[in-house]
Amino acid sequence: LVVYSAGPRPLAEFACKQFTKQTGIETQLFSATTGQIMAKLEAEKYHPRADVVVLASRFAGEWLKRADRLRPYRPAFLTPETTHEHWHDPQSYYLATSAAAVGVAVRRDHDANDLDWSDFFDGRFQGGVVMPSPSRSGTAADFVLGYVLAHPDTAWTDLLNLRKHGAQIAGANSQAMTELLIGSRHAIFAAADYLVFKEIARGEPIVMRYPKSGVPMVERPIAIFRTTPHADAARKFVDFYFSRPVQTEIARLHLIPALRDVPLSPERQAAGAFKEMPIDIDQGMKQQQPVLRKFQYQIERAVVVQ
């Protein structure tokens, strides 16, 4: 069974190894970012190799569905009582295995309980902010799209003010995290929360804050390709991803499990609840590419005069 999976890589490796151990079905894993996986799938469009894919963006799953690349499947044990129903595709072409939220990571000496996105547009963190690049981070891309959809009248002015006040647009999430940990920046804007909880668990002096006006949720879907010659094995793999061992590993890595009765990690529990920023999937699909291109050219690559 050929599995393409976005990170965290330890989760994908755990799932594949345990699946083979339990079923005897061998797996071949390709692990990369969602963007890299989507590019590979496009290159292999006429000679498909993957049987199953796990992504870190609902929009990527929706794109594959609308391109007629997927086949529907839903385990019978996934009911509205056992799982977060609104995470999944209504037609079951993809199912969310877990989710994360996008917020702000702040060094303890710059922490404030009442942070909102607007605090980063008015200079409160002048010169001390880093943001992962949406062209490298699917989480940051989902944030930009969600924020523009939620604040259509002010979003572009807000994001330009973020840059005007000295925010650096870094590479992937790991680069932004490094700058925060070494103290060269005070905060990560649009931080993937599970990566922040990982560092908190290691004892790093940082905290995760969820802006009070609302934060995007990033669901992580699993799907079976329409072209797979191993449909039975693929369905078993999907079943296994929703099994207790894998869902427990998901929680251990600080993601939110799809199964409601799997306990969250202590670090996530300590961060408290957050208000979800609603995102219309149809509007998101229509505007995703124009919004991200505009951000890249007008915000990320802009030469900003202080």
XYZ file of C-alpha atoms in Angstrom:
306
model
C 0.000 0.000 0.000
C 1.520 3.337 -1.067
C 0.784 6.125 1.423
C 1.539 9.808 0.871
C 1.387 11.752 4.129
C 1.964 15.278 5.367
C 3.665 15.658 8.736
C 4.226 15.163 11.493
C 6.403 12.425 10.041
C 6.603 10.427 13.318
C 2.801 10.033 13.177
C 2.838 8.763 9.588
C 5.661 6.341 10.381
C 3.858 5.086 13.492
C 0.607 4.515 11.586
C 2.291 2.675 8.703
C 4.430 0.501 10.955
C 1.591 -0.472 13.264
C -0.771 -1.088 10.339
C 1.700 -3.530 8.795
C 2.237 -5.203 12.154
C -1.505 -5.651 12.685
C -2.581 -6.633 9.146
C 0.538 -8.002 7.449
C 0.014 -5.505 4.605
C 3.284 -3.794 3.655
C 3.297 -0.012 3.264
C 5.503 2.383 1.366
C 5.507 5.889 2.833
C 6.268 9.202 1.161
C 6.220 11.997 3.768
C 6.438 15.686 2.843
C 4.558 18.960 3.185
C 1.038 19.195 1.791
C 2.311 21.461 -1.001
C 5.010 18.993 -1.997
C 2.532 16.114 -1.943
C 0.053 17.993 -4.129
C 2.814 18.808 -6.618
C 3.874 15.146 -6.719
C 0.283 14.004 -7.235
C -0.113 16.443 -10.122
C 3.130 15.210 -11.727
C 1.892 11.609 -11.385
C -1.635 12.373 -12.575
C -1.457 10.041 -15.591
C 0.688 7.427 -13.847
C -0.703 7.395 -10.283
C 1.249 5.634 -7.560
C -0.453 6.581 -4.296
C -3.287 4.522 -2.832
C -4.000 6.700 0.207
C -3.148 10.283 1.082
C -3.118 12.153 4.411
C -3.019 15.936 4.060
C -2.709 18.904 6.407
C -5.341 21.034 4.680
C -9.043 20.524 4.039
C -8.712 22.666 0.931
C -6.211 20.193 -0.536
C -8.641 17.351 0.092
C -11.451 19.351 -1.477
C -9.328 20.083 -4.541
C -8.674 16.362 -5.079
C -12.373 15.630 -4.629
C -13.434 18.230 -7.196
C -10.806 16.945 -9.615
C -12.460 13.491 -9.388
C -9.324 11.907 -7.939
C -10.940 10.289 -4.878
C -13.404 7.529 -4.042
C -15.808 7.881 -1.106
C -15.472 5.751 1.985
C -16.627 6.083 5.589
C -16.139 3.508 8.356
C -19.445 2.552 9.967
C -18.120 3.354 13.444
C -17.624 7.049 12.574
C -20.907 8.517 13.775
C -21.864 12.028 14.901
C -21.588 10.734 18.477
C -18.043 9.385 18.089
C -16.370 12.026 15.918
C -16.344 15.732 15.039
C -18.886 15.435 12.257
C -18.394 18.860 10.658
C -14.705 18.135 10.030
C -15.492 15.519 7.371
C -16.586 15.840 3.764
C -20.391 15.347 3.718
C -20.031 12.875 0.837
C -17.140 11.060 2.609
C -14.579 11.611 -0.146
C -12.197 12.629 2.632
C -12.359 12.293 6.416
C -10.495 14.410 8.943
C -8.195 12.276 11.100
C -7.266 15.204 13.354
C -7.059 18.981 13.447
C -4.988 21.874 14.690
C -5.689 25.552 15.210
C -3.784 28.630 14.100
C -2.918 31.221 16.707
C -0.010 33.140 18.162
C 3.084 31.803 19.912
C 4.637 34.320 22.303
C 7.705 34.307 24.507
C 6.661 34.352 28.162
C 8.253 37.747 28.796
C 6.008 39.277 26.094
C 2.826 37.383 26.966
C -0.631 38.902 27.322
C -3.826 36.981 27.982
C -6.073 39.182 25.853
C -4.150 39.095 22.568
C -6.051 39.592 19.355
C -4.930 39.730 15.739
C -5.257 43.531 15.799
C -2.384 43.771 18.301
C -0.050 42.782 15.479
C -1.334 45.439 13.105
C -0.888 48.465 15.380
C 2.784 48.083 16.311
C 2.438 46.490 19.747
C 5.135 43.981 18.750
C 7.139 46.427 16.605
C 9.949 44.514 14.857
C 9.425 41.440 17.004
C 7.120 39.290 14.882
C 7.813 36.441 12.480
C 5.220 34.710 10.306
C 5.670 31.440 8.397
C 5.419 31.948 4.654
C 2.082 30.816 3.196
C 4.010 29.501 0.191
C 5.873 27.100 2.497
C 3.388 26.518 5.321
C -0.083 25.131 4.658
C -1.138 26.349 8.094
C -0.110 29.929 7.305
C -1.853 29.685 3.929
C -5.066 28.541 5.592
C -4.774 31.457 8.031
C -4.371 34.068 5.278
C -7.318 32.672 3.342
C -9.493 32.412 6.458
C -8.629 35.914 7.614
C -9.360 37.470 4.216
C -12.706 35.667 4.000
C -13.646 36.672 7.557
C -12.522 40.312 7.185
C -13.015 41.202 3.508
C -13.066 44.982 4.084
C -9.941 45.317 6.238
C -7.791 42.215 5.707
C -5.333 43.579 3.147
C -4.785 46.799 5.092
C -4.277 44.749 8.267
C -1.723 42.433 6.650
C 0.162 45.343 5.085
C 0.309 47.010 8.519
C 1.745 43.765 9.894
C 4.643 44.177 7.460
C 4.937 47.917 8.021
C 5.556 47.263 11.697
C 8.529 45.050 10.883
C 7.084 41.547 10.699
C 9.387 39.115 8.942
C 7.899 36.519 6.598
C 10.048 33.435 7.196
C 10.179 30.074 5.467
C 8.428 27.061 6.933
C 7.046 26.737 10.471
C 10.352 25.338 11.731
C 12.264 28.475 10.706
C 9.770 30.743 12.434
C 9.937 28.579 15.565
C 13.738 28.736 15.632
C 13.647 32.550 15.609
C 11.238 32.545 18.531
C 13.225 30.031 20.558
C 16.558 31.831 20.177
C 14.904 35.121 21.134
C 15.458 37.046 17.911
C 11.660 37.491 17.654
C 9.034 37.830 20.379
C 6.070 36.194 18.655
C 5.015 33.937 15.790
C 1.979 35.243 13.933
C -0.173 32.427 12.468
C 1.521 29.635 14.410
C 0.416 26.005 14.122
C -0.556 25.243 17.711
C 0.566 21.612 17.864
C 4.154 22.637 17.008
C 4.084 25.212 19.793
C 2.796 22.654 22.315
C 5.647 20.360 21.311
C 8.184 23.009 22.356
C 6.267 23.859 25.527
C 6.434 20.168 26.496
C 10.212 20.380 26.093
C 10.313 23.228 28.596
C 10.747 26.176 26.231
C 9.649 29.548 27.730
C 6.813 30.191 25.269
C 3.012 30.154 25.417
C 0.231 29.539 22.919
C -2.456 32.188 22.641
C -5.666 32.091 20.612
C -6.826 35.552 19.462
C -10.216 36.209 21.003
C -11.940 37.204 17.739
C -11.495 33.694 16.344
C -8.899 31.366 14.830
C -8.928 29.076 11.785
C -9.173 25.340 12.256
C -6.925 23.220 10.054
C -8.391 19.761 9.520
C -6.112 16.955 8.359
C -8.009 14.705 5.936
C -7.337 11.148 4.800
C -8.609 9.926 1.421
C -8.488 6.950 -0.938
C -7.610 7.469 -4.598
C -10.115 6.438 -7.215
C -7.308 4.742 -9.180
C -6.051 2.469 -6.393
C -5.832 -1.230 -7.277
C -5.771 -2.001 -3.543
C -9.149 -0.634 -2.434
C -9.707 -3.212 0.326
C -6.300 -2.561 1.869
C -6.845 1.193 1.538
C -10.150 0.971 3.405
C -8.446 -1.030 6.153
C -5.780 1.678 6.421
C -8.441 4.379 6.796
C -10.140 2.273 9.486
C -6.814 1.913 11.256
C -6.164 5.663 11.240
C -9.310 6.071 13.329
C -8.344 3.268 15.710
C -7.533 3.953 19.350
C -3.739 3.477 18.997
C -3.380 5.979 16.146
C -5.803 8.497 17.634
C -3.915 8.285 20.948
C -0.645 8.944 19.100
C -2.302 11.923 17.404
C -3.163 13.336 20.834
C 0.357 12.632 22.122
C 1.698 14.791 19.289
C -0.615 17.610 20.457
C -3.093 17.481 17.571
C -6.848 17.296 18.229
C -8.008 13.697 17.609
C -10.993 13.029 15.359
C -12.501 10.727 18.012
C -14.200 12.739 20.734
C -13.343 10.392 23.609
C -9.554 10.471 23.138
C -8.032 12.818 25.768
C -6.101 15.875 24.606
C -2.457 16.322 25.553
C -1.855 18.155 28.867
C -0.264 21.094 27.027
C -3.288 21.513 24.763
C -5.692 21.223 27.679
C -3.771 23.892 29.574
C -4.074 26.327 26.638
C -7.850 26.366 26.972
C -10.640 26.651 24.445
C -10.741 28.900 21.407
C -13.352 30.490 19.184
C -13.347 29.000 15.689
C -13.217 31.354 12.720
C -15.830 30.092 10.225
C -14.603 29.467 6.677
C -16.947 28.823 3.750
C -15.363 25.953 1.801
C -16.898 27.025 -1.524
C -15.713 30.611 -1.165
C -12.358 29.330 0.007
C -11.937 27.174 -3.075
C -12.823 30.098 -5.358
C -10.507 32.573 -3.683
C -7.608 30.432 -2.482
C -5.219 30.937 -5.403
C -5.979 34.654 -6.000
C -5.642 35.410 -2.283
C -2.349 33.554 -1.864
C -0.873 35.104 -5.017
C -1.875 38.578 -3.826
C -0.304 37.925 -0.412
C 2.912 36.714 -2.013
C 3.348 39.757 -4.238
C 1.770 42.554 -2.194
C 2.693 41.496 1.356
C 5.471 38.904 1.442
C 7.625 40.396 -1.338
C 6.682 44.014 -0.703
C 9.394 46.562 -0.081
C 7.904 48.348 2.908
C 9.074 51.867 3.756
C 8.998 52.443 7.511
